Amino acid sequence: MYSENLAWPKDLIDLDGLSAAHLNAILDAADAFREVSEREIKKVPTLRGKLVVLFFHENSTRTRLSFEIAAKRLSADTLAIASSGSSMAKGETLLDTAKNIEAMAPDALVIRHAAAGAPSFLAKRLRCPVLNAGDGAHAHPTQALLDLLTIRRHKAQIAGLKVAIIGDIAHSRVARSNMIGLKTLGAKIAVAGPPSMMARGLAEEYGAAVFHRPEPALEGADVVIMLRIQLERQSGQLFPGAREYARVYGLNKTRLALAKPEALILHPGPVNQGVEMTPEVYQCPQSLILEQVTNGVAARMALLYLLVDNPEKPKGLSL
Ligand code: CP
């Protein structure tokens, strides 16, 4: 259960600095915070008087809304800033913009940026906690946390589960952060995707079994994480077309039958139905894609609770 004795990092850039105890503490706290969203009055006073700045320099629906809802359900004030409409459009640098935001005394900065490394760059220069909401193809730690939470709520434990991750592995920050978290918690990872979208060193770094066809990755899987093709991060044409991709890599009922009968289906969204998976699979009872979104609010509430103004010694949970 939730531990008061863990030291917490100032920032959340990825999951690699976090032990299994840290991850379980976040998931335990998230489990507790889920209940707040089910109340009639969906609010606790935990972060009253705190300011959380949401600095989204790249498109987002789920992550931005989820962080904003999480902060508001903890009674924090929120301030959203995007690159268009800010003075970045007039040439102000990322650091200058962030320093100006810091001058207004935020208690946390949540940042999404197309450039890998942008959150880490700011974290080293700002006093407040910096939470990575997705940076280029590098990391998306809160997506991985909500995925782990979703898996943990349906399976007795994550250790020993076979998790298949299928699609555009090379350009996926979701895949990277998930592999770190899954490895830390003892899952067996199988990845599959076209050779043109496969990253190197996955076996060495994460102990992953690597395949170029989905079938061997799906065989006996307890969890299937399907990925979107990250066209915005690809250079050149890496596959013939969406129809061809769907035929070879898309999750349909026949392929799903290779996984365990009770296998969970996850996707970070946005989903291209008919490409990554058929509409039939998207809507089947094993698909937890919208539950992931619900769990995202709880996971982000837990993180804000643990890191805001509280980097060294979190207090016990009191909701
Ligand atoms: N899963 C995810 O990051 O979605 P958004 O891009 O909509 O935030």
PDB file of N, CA, C and O and ligand atoms in Angstrom, residues 56 58-66 112 133-134 140 142-143 146-147 173-174 228 232-233 267-270 292-293 300, ligand 1:
ATOM      1  N   PHE A  56       1.252  23.437 -23.185  1.00  0.00           N
ATOM      2  CA  PHE A  56       1.139  22.439 -24.259  1.00  0.00           C
ATOM      3  C   PHE A  56       1.594  23.045 -25.577  1.00  0.00           C
ATOM      4  O   PHE A  56       0.917  23.897 -26.143  1.00  0.00           O
ATOM      5  N   GLU A  58       2.235  21.180 -28.215  1.00  0.00           N
ATOM      6  CA  GLU A  58       1.893  20.200 -29.255  1.00  0.00           C
ATOM      7  C   GLU A  58       0.451  19.792 -28.989  1.00  0.00           C
ATOM      8  O   GLU A  58       0.005  19.842 -27.840  1.00  0.00           O
ATOM      9  N   ASN A  59      -0.264  19.366 -30.024  1.00  0.00           N
ATOM     10  CA  ASN A  59      -1.689  19.037 -29.871  1.00  0.00           C
ATOM     11  C   ASN A  59      -1.927  17.960 -28.816  1.00  0.00           C
ATOM     12  O   ASN A  59      -1.115  17.048 -28.655  1.00  0.00           O
ATOM     13  N   SER A  60      -3.040  18.066 -28.155  1.00  0.00           N
ATOM     14  CA  SER A  60      -3.432  17.048 -27.172  1.00  0.00           C
ATOM     15  C   SER A  60      -4.909  17.223 -26.846  1.00  0.00           C
ATOM     16  O   SER A  60      -5.395  18.345 -26.727  1.00  0.00           O
ATOM     17  N   THR A  61      -5.608  16.108 -26.699  1.00  0.00           N
ATOM     18  CA  THR A  61      -6.965  16.151 -26.146  1.00  0.00           C
ATOM     19  C   THR A  61      -6.942  15.522 -24.755  1.00  0.00           C
ATOM     20  O   THR A  61      -7.185  16.180 -23.739  1.00  0.00           O
ATOM     21  N   ARG A  62      -6.609  14.226 -24.710  1.00  0.00           N
ATOM     22  CA  ARG A  62      -6.701  13.459 -23.459  1.00  0.00           C
ATOM     23  C   ARG A  62      -5.773  13.996 -22.366  1.00  0.00           C
ATOM     24  O   ARG A  62      -6.206  14.261 -21.244  1.00  0.00           O
ATOM     25  N   THR A  63      -4.489  14.156 -22.698  1.00  0.00           N
ATOM     26  CA  THR A  63      -3.515  14.480 -21.645  1.00  0.00           C
ATOM     27  C   THR A  63      -3.765  15.867 -21.069  1.00  0.00           C
ATOM     28  O   THR A  63      -3.713  16.070 -19.857  1.00  0.00           O
ATOM     29  N   ARG A  64      -4.043  16.834 -21.942  1.00  0.00           N
ATOM     30  CA  ARG A  64      -4.241  18.206 -21.459  1.00  0.00           C
ATOM     31  C   ARG A  64      -5.495  18.295 -20.579  1.00  0.00           C
ATOM     32  O   ARG A  64      -5.467  18.820 -19.464  1.00  0.00           O
ATOM     33  N   LEU A  65      -6.603  17.733 -21.104  1.00  0.00           N
ATOM     34  CA  LEU A  65      -7.849  17.782 -20.316  1.00  0.00           C
ATOM     35  C   LEU A  65      -7.696  17.020 -19.007  1.00  0.00           C
ATOM     36  O   LEU A  65      -8.164  17.454 -17.950  1.00  0.00           O
ATOM     37  N   SER A  66      -7.023  15.888 -19.093  1.00  0.00           N
ATOM     38  CA  SER A  66      -6.879  15.034 -17.929  1.00  0.00           C
ATOM     39  C   SER A  66      -6.054  15.709 -16.834  1.00  0.00           C
ATOM     40  O   SER A  66      -6.416  15.672 -15.647  1.00  0.00           O
ATOM     41  N   ARG A 112       4.039  19.564 -22.593  1.00  0.00           N
ATOM     42  CA  ARG A 112       4.121  18.691 -23.770  1.00  0.00           C
ATOM     43  C   ARG A 112       4.867  19.460 -24.840  1.00  0.00           C
ATOM     44  O   ARG A 112       4.593  20.642 -25.091  1.00  0.00           O
ATOM     45  N   ALA A 133       4.403  15.730 -20.138  1.00  0.00           N
ATOM     46  CA  ALA A 133       3.118  15.281 -20.706  1.00  0.00           C
ATOM     47  C   ALA A 133       3.319  14.734 -22.121  1.00  0.00           C
ATOM     48  O   ALA A 133       2.366  14.646 -22.894  1.00  0.00           O
ATOM     49  N   GLY A 134       4.578  14.359 -22.445  1.00  0.00           N
ATOM     50  CA  GLY A 134       4.890  13.800 -23.763  1.00  0.00           C
ATOM     51  C   GLY A 134       5.878  14.680 -24.482  1.00  0.00           C
ATOM     52  O   GLY A 134       5.575  15.853 -24.748  1.00  0.00           O
ATOM     53  N   HIS A 140       6.418   9.382 -22.421  1.00  0.00           N
ATOM     54  CA  HIS A 140       5.066   9.811 -22.046  1.00  0.00           C
ATOM     55  C   HIS A 140       4.732   9.087 -20.737  1.00  0.00           C
ATOM     56  O   HIS A 140       3.911   8.169 -20.689  1.00  0.00           O
ATOM     57  N   THR A 142       3.096   9.703 -17.949  1.00  0.00           N
ATOM     58  CA  THR A 142       1.771   9.610 -17.323  1.00  0.00           C
ATOM     59  C   THR A 142       0.844   8.687 -18.112  1.00  0.00           C
ATOM     60  O   THR A 142      -0.050   8.069 -17.546  1.00  0.00           O
ATOM     61  N   GLN A 143       1.079   8.568 -19.437  1.00  0.00           N
ATOM     62  CA  GLN A 143       0.311   7.589 -20.208  1.00  0.00           C
ATOM     63  C   GLN A 143       0.667   6.181 -19.729  1.00  0.00           C
ATOM     64  O   GLN A 143      -0.208   5.337 -19.529  1.00  0.00           O
ATOM     65  N   LEU A 146      -1.036   5.477 -16.408  1.00  0.00           N
ATOM     66  CA  LEU A 146      -2.470   5.170 -16.498  1.00  0.00           C
ATOM     67  C   LEU A 146      -2.684   3.804 -17.154  1.00  0.00           C
ATOM     68  O   LEU A 146      -3.653   3.095 -16.830  1.00  0.00           O
ATOM     69  N   ASP A 147      -1.779   3.418 -18.041  1.00  0.00           N
ATOM     70  CA  ASP A 147      -1.865   2.075 -18.622  1.00  0.00           C
ATOM     71  C   ASP A 147      -1.600   1.016 -17.544  1.00  0.00           C
ATOM     72  O   ASP A 147      -2.318   0.016 -17.450  1.00  0.00           O
ATOM     73  N   ARG A 173       6.565   7.330 -27.960  1.00  0.00           N
ATOM     74  CA  ARG A 173       6.978   7.636 -26.574  1.00  0.00           C
ATOM     75  C   ARG A 173       6.166   6.799 -25.592  1.00  0.00           C
ATOM     76  O   ARG A 173       6.629   6.486 -24.502  1.00  0.00           O
ATOM     77  N   VAL A 174       4.941   6.433 -26.005  1.00  0.00           N
ATOM     78  CA  VAL A 174       4.095   5.595 -25.144  1.00  0.00           C
ATOM     79  C   VAL A 174       4.735   4.218 -24.976  1.00  0.00           C
ATOM     80  O   VAL A 174       4.802   3.669 -23.866  1.00  0.00           O
ATOM     81  N   ARG A 228      -0.761   3.895 -32.377  1.00  0.00           N
ATOM     82  CA  ARG A 228      -1.056   4.677 -33.584  1.00  0.00           C
ATOM     83  C   ARG A 228       0.226   4.825 -34.405  1.00  0.00           C
ATOM     84  O   ARG A 228       1.326   4.874 -33.848  1.00  0.00           O
ATOM     85  N   GLU A 232       3.337  12.133 -37.747  1.00  0.00           N
ATOM     86  CA  GLU A 232       3.935  13.445 -37.516  1.00  0.00           C
ATOM     87  C   GLU A 232       5.412  13.356 -37.129  1.00  0.00           C
ATOM     88  O   GLU A 232       6.131  14.346 -37.169  1.00  0.00           O
ATOM     89  N   ARG A 233       5.859  12.150 -36.732  1.00  0.00           N
ATOM     90  CA  ARG A 233       7.273  12.014 -36.337  1.00  0.00           C
ATOM     91  C   ARG A 233       8.074  11.203 -37.347  1.00  0.00           C
ATOM     92  O   ARG A 233       9.260  10.958 -37.147  1.00  0.00           O
ATOM     93  N   HIS A 267      -5.113   1.121 -25.887  1.00  0.00           N
ATOM     94  CA  HIS A 267      -4.612   1.999 -26.956  1.00  0.00           C
ATOM     95  C   HIS A 267      -4.543   3.398 -26.347  1.00  0.00           C
ATOM     96  O   HIS A 267      -5.499   3.833 -25.692  1.00  0.00           O
ATOM     97  N   PRO A 268      -3.427   4.120 -26.528  1.00  0.00           N
ATOM     98  CA  PRO A 268      -3.342   5.441 -25.888  1.00  0.00           C
ATOM     99  C   PRO A 268      -4.262   6.486 -26.503  1.00  0.00           C
ATOM    100  O   PRO A 268      -4.534   7.513 -25.865  1.00  0.00           O
ATOM    101  N   GLY A 269      -4.735   6.224 -27.725  1.00  0.00           N
ATOM    102  CA  GLY A 269      -5.538   7.222 -28.423  1.00  0.00           C
ATOM    103  C   GLY A 269      -4.642   8.317 -29.010  1.00  0.00           C
ATOM    104  O   GLY A 269      -3.526   8.497 -28.524  1.00  0.00           O
ATOM    105  N   PRO A 270      -5.092   9.046 -29.994  1.00  0.00           N
ATOM    106  CA  PRO A 270      -6.343   8.812 -30.706  1.00  0.00           C
ATOM    107  C   PRO A 270      -6.273   7.537 -31.558  1.00  0.00           C
ATOM    108  O   PRO A 270      -5.236   7.236 -32.125  1.00  0.00           O
ATOM    109  N   GLN A 292      -9.150   3.674 -19.840  1.00  0.00           N
ATOM    110  CA  GLN A 292      -7.811   4.280 -19.730  1.00  0.00           C
ATOM    111  C   GLN A 292      -7.937   5.790 -19.505  1.00  0.00           C
ATOM    112  O   GLN A 292      -7.194   6.372 -18.715  1.00  0.00           O
ATOM    113  N   VAL A 293      -8.851   6.411 -20.240  1.00  0.00           N
ATOM    114  CA  VAL A 293      -9.013   7.864 -20.120  1.00  0.00           C
ATOM    115  C   VAL A 293      -9.486   8.222 -18.702  1.00  0.00           C
ATOM    116  O   VAL A 293      -8.977   9.153 -18.081  1.00  0.00           O
ATOM    117  N   ARG A 300      -3.005  11.117 -12.766  1.00  0.00           N
ATOM    118  CA  ARG A 300      -2.419  12.479 -12.732  1.00  0.00           C
ATOM    119  C   ARG A 300      -2.733  13.169 -11.404  1.00  0.00           C
ATOM    120  O   ARG A 300      -1.914  13.946 -10.910  1.00  0.00           O
TER     121      ARG A 300
HETATM  122  N1   CP B   1      -2.744   9.574 -25.248  1.00  0.00           N
HETATM  123  C1   CP B   1      -2.450  10.865 -25.537  1.00  0.00           C
HETATM  124  O1   CP B   1      -1.354  11.366 -25.265  1.00  0.00           O
HETATM  125  O2   CP B   1      -3.463  11.528 -26.154  1.00  0.00           O
HETATM  126  P1   CP B   1      -3.436  13.101 -26.494  1.00  0.00           P
HETATM  127  O3   CP B   1      -2.398  13.308 -27.561  1.00  0.00           O
HETATM  128  O4   CP B   1      -4.820  13.434 -26.951  1.00  0.00           O
HETATM  129  O5   CP B   1      -3.046  13.820 -25.246  1.00  0.00           O
END
